[in-house]
Coordinates of C-alpha atoms in Angstrom, one line a residue:
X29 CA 99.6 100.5 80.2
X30 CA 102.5 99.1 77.8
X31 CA 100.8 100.8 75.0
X32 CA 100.4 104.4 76.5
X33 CA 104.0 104.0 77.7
X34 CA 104.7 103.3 73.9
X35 CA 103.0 106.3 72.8
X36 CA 104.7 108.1 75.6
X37 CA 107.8 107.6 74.1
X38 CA 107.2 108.1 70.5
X39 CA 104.5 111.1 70.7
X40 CA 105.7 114.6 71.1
X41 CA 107.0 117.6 69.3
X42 CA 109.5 115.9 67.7
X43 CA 108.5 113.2 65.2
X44 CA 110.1 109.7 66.2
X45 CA 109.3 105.9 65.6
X46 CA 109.5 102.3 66.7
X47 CA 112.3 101.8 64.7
X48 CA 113.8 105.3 66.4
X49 CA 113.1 104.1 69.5
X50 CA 114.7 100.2 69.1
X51 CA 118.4 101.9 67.1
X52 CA 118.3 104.5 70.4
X53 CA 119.0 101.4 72.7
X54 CA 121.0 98.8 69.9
X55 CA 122.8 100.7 67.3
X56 CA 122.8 104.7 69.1
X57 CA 124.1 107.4 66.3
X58 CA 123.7 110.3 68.4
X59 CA 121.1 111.7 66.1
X60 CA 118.2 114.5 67.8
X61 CA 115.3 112.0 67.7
X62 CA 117.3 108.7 69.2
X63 CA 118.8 111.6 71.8
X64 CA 115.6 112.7 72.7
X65 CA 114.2 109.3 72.9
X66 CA 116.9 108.3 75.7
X67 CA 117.4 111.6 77.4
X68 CA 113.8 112.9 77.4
X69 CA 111.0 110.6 76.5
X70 CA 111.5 107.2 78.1
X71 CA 112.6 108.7 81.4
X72 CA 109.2 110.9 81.4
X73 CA 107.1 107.7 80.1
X74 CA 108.6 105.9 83.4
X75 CA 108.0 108.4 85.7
X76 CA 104.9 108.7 84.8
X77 CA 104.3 105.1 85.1
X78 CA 105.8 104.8 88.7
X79 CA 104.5 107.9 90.0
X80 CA 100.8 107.4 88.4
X81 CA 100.7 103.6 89.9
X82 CA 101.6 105.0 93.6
X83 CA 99.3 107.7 94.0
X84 CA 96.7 105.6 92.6
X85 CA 97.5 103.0 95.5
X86 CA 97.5 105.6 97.6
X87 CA 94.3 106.5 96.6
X88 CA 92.7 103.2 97.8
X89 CA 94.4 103.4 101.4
X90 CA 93.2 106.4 102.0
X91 CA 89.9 105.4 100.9
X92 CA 89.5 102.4 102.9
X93 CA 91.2 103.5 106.1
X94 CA 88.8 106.5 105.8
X95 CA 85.7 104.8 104.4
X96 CA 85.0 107.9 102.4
X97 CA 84.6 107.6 98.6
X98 CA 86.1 111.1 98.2
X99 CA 89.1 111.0 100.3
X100 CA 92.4 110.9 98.3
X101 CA 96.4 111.5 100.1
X102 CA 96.2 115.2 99.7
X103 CA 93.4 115.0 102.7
X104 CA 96.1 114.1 104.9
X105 CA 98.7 116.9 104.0
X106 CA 100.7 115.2 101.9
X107 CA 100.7 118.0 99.1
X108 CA 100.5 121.1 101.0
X109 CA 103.3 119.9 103.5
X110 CA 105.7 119.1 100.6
X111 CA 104.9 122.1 98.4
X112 CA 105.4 124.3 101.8
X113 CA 109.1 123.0 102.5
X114 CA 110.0 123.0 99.0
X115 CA 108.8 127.2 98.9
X116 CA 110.6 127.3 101.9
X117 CA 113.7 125.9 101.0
X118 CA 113.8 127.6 97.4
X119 CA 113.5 130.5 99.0
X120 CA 116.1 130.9 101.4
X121 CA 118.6 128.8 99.8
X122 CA 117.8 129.4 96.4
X123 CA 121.2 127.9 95.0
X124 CA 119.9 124.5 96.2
X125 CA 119.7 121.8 94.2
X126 CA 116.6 119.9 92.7
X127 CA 118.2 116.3 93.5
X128 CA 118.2 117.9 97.1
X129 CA 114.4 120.0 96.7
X130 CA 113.1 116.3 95.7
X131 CA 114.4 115.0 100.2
X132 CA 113.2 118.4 101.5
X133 CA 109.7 117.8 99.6
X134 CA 109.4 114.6 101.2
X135 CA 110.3 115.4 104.6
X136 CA 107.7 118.2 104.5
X137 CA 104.8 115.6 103.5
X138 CA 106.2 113.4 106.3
X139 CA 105.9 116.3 109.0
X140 CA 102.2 117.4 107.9
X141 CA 101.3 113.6 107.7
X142 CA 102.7 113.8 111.3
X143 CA 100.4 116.3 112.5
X144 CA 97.3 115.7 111.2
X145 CA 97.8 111.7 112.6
X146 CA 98.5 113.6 116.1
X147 CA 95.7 116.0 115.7
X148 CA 93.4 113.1 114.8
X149 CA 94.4 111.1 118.2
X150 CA 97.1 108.8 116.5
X151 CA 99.4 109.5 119.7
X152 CA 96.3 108.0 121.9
X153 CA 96.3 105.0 119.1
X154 CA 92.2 105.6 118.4
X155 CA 92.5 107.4 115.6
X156 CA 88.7 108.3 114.0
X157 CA 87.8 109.0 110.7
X158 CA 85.9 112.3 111.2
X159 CA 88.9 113.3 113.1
X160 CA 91.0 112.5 110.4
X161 CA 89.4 114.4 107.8
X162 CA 89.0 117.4 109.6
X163 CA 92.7 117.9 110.9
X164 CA 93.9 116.8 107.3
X165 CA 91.8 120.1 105.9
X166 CA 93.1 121.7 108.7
X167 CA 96.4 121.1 108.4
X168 CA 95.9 121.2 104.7
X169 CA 94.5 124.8 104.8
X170 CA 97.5 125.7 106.8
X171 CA 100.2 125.0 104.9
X172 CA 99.0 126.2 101.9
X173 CA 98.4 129.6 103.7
X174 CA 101.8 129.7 104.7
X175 CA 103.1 128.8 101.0
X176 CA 100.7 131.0 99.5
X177 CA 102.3 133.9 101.8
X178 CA 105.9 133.3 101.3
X179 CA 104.8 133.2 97.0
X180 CA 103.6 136.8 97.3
X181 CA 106.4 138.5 99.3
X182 CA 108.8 136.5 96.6
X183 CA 109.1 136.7 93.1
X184 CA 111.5 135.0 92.4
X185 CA 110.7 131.8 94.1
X186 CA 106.8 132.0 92.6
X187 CA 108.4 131.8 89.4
X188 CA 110.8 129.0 90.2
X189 CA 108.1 126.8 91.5
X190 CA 105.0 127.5 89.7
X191 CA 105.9 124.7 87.1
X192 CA 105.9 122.6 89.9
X193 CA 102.9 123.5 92.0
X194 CA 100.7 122.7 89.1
X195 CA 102.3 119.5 89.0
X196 CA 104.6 118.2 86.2
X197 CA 106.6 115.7 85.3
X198 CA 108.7 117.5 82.2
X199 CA 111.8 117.9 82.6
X200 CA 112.7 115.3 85.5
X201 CA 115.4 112.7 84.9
X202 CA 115.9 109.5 85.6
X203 CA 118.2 110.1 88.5
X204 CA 115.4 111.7 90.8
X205 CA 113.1 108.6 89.7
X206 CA 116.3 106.4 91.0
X207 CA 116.1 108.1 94.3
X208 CA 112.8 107.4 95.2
X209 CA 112.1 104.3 93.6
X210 CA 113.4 102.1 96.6
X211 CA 110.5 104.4 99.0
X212 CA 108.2 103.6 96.3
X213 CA 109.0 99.8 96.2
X214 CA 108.4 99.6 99.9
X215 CA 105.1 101.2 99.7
X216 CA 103.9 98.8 97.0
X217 CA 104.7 95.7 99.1
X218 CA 103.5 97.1 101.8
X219 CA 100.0 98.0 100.4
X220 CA 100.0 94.6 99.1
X221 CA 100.6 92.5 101.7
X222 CA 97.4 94.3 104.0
X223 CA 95.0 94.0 100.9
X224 CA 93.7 90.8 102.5
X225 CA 93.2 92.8 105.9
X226 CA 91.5 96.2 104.0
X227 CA 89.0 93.6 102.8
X228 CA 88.0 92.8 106.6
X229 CA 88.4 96.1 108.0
X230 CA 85.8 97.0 104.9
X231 CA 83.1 95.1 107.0
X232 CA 83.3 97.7 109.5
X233 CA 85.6 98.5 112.5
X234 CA 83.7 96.5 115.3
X235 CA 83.7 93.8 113.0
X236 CA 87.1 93.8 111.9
X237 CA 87.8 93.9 115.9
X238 CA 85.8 91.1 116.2
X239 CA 87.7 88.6 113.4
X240 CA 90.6 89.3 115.4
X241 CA 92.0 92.6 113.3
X242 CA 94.3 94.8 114.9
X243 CA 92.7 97.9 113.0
X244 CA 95.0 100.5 114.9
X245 CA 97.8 98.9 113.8
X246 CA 96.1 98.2 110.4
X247 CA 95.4 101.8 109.9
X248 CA 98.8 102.9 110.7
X249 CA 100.5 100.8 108.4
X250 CA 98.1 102.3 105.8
X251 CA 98.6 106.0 106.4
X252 CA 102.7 105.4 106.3
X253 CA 102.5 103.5 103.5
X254 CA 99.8 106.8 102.1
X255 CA 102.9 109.1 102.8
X256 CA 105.4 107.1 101.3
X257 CA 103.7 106.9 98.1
X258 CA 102.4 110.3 98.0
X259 CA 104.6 111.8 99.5
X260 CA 107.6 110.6 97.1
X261 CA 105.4 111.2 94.4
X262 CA 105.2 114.5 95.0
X263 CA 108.5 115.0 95.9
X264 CA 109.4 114.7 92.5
X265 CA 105.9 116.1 90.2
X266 CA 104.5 118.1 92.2
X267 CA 100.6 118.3 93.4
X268 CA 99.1 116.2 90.7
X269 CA 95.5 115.9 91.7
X270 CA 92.6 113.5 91.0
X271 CA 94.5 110.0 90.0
X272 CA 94.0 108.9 94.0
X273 CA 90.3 109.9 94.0
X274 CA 89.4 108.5 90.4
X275 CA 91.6 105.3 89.9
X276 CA 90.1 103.4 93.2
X277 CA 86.6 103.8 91.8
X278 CA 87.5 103.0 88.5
X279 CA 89.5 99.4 89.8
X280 CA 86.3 99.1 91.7
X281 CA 84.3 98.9 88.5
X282 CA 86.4 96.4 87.1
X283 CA 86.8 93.5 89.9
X284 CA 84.4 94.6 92.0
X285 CA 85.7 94.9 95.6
X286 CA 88.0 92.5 96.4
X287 CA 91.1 94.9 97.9
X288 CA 93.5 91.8 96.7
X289 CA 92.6 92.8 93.0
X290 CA 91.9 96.6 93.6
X291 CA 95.2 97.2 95.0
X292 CA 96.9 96.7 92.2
X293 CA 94.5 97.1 89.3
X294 CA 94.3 100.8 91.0
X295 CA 98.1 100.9 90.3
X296 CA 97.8 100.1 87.0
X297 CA 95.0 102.5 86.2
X298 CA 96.9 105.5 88.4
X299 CA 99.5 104.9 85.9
X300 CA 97.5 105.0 82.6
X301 CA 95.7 108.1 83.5
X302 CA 98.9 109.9 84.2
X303 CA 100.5 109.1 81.2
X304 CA 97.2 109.4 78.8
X305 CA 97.2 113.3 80.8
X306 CA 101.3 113.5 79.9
X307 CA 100.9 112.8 76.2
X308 CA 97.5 115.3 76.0
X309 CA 99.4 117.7 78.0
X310 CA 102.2 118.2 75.1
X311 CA 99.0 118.4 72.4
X312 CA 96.4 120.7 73.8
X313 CA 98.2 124.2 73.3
X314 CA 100.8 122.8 70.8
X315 CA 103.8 123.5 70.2
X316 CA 103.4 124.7 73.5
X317 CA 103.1 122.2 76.8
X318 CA 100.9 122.5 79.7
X319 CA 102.0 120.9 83.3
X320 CA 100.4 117.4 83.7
X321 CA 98.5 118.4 86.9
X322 CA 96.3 121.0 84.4
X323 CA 95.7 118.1 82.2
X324 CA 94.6 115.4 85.3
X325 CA 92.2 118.1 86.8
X326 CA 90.9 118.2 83.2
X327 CA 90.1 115.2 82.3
X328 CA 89.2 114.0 86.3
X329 CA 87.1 116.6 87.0
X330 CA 83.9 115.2 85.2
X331 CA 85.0 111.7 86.7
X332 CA 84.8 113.6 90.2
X333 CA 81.4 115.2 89.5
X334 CA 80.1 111.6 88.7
X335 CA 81.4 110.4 91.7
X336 CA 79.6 113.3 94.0
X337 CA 76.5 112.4 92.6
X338 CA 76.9 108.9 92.8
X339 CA 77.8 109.2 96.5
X340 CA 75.1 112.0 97.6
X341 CA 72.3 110.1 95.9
X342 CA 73.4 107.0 98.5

């Protein structure tokens, strides 16, 4: 992870070097390459760091709570919620600012988290998993309706937020990472502290009942922590796709399935594979960049294929 946020930092259209990079931060001489080093490159190599690591936590809550190998935090709204509010409030107050856009995203993953946890019985406190699935499509379907309708009677705003729909993380400064690194924080503790209890509720729910688990509360815990970490992620990238269905299985792989280990190796690995997608996404049209969420879809998608098959021939 060090390394790709090394190469983060130092590979782009503009040539620059370790040496660069170490005058940039202890001798600064305002040149273009030490400027973009501070300004432009290590901000993107640590948003791409944080925001990688939470949505591939995410990824494994979702999985778990769900016990479906394909699940990832869009299923519960997260994406089409935010990307709906932030349409929304582009296009009626479209002198708004993006410091501003990066609250109104999150709110709007909050609200369709919200629904599809009411839809699914989370008011009643049984919450199941079918049910969960089905009103996170549902909901999911919905909002990206709505989005897709207010894009085509409004130029203006399609324009403004197609960067951002396709998920991106060029561009974004360090401020807005500020902002929502004390929600991410939380939502790493958090996921940490009920590995130990994912591992029981793995053995199944009337067992996990049975050890003593309190899987409602369990599960709730989870899906907050989901929208926290998603939903800020979001907030401030965009819809980046895949990292929460691929990373989970990958950690898996590696130390087998221990949710103490996978947890945070799934972290790790979230945050690799968005940076590795980052630094191919300034390459593949070059000079030219394409948004990050292009590049994750691309190099996930025969990782997702893999994981179909795996799962249908089970």
């Amino acid at each position: 992870m060090l390394l790709c946020i090394l190469g983060s930092i130092l590979l782009g259209y503009t040539d620059t070097d370790l040496n660069m990079l170490i005058n940039a931060y202890t001798n600064f001489d305002g040149s273009m390459e030490q400027l973009i080093i501070k300004t432009t490159r290590v901000p993107r190599a640590l948003i791409a760091t944080f925001i990688g690591a939470s949505l591939g936590i995410a990824g494994v809550l979702m999985q778990s709570i769900t016990k479906n190998p394909m699940a990832s935090p869009s299923l519960l709204g997260v994406n089409s919620g935010a990307s709906f509010f932030l349409v929304i409030a582009i296009s009626f107050f479209p002198k708004i600012s993006f410091n501003f856009l990066v609250y109104v995203a999150f709110v709007g993953a909050f609200i369709a988290t919200a629904i599809v946890y009411t839809l699914a019985g989370g008011l009643k406190g049984d919450v199941h998993t079918i049910n969960l699935t089905l009103a996170g499509a549902a909901i999911t379907f919905l909002f990206s309706s709505f989005t897709q309708g207010v894009l085509a009677q409004d130029q203006k705003t399609l324009e403004e937020t197609l960067f951002w729909l396709s998920g991106s993380i060029e561009g974004r400064s360090i401020e807005i990472l500020i902002m929502v690194i004390p929600y991410l924080v939380v939502g790493w503790i958090a996921s940490i502290l009920i590995s130990k209890k994912l591992n029981i509720l793995a053995l199944g729910e009337e067992t996990a009942v049975g050890l003593g688990q309190n899987t409602r509360s369990l599960k709730l815990i989870a899906a907050v922590s989901i929208v926290i970490l998603a939903g800020a992620s979001v907030s401030v990238a965009g819809p980046i796709t895949l990292i929460g269905l691929i990373t989970p299985h990958l950690a898996k792989t590696i130390v087998g399935s221990d949710y103490r280990w996978i947890v945070p190796y799934s972290g790790v690995l979230g945050a690799v594979f968005l940076i590795i997608s980052d630094i191919g996404a300034r390459f593949v049209i070059y000079p030219k960049e394409v948004p990050v969420g292009v590049m994750t879809a691309l190099i996930g998608a025969p990782f997702f294929i893999y994981i179909a098959r795996k799962a249908e021939n089970k």
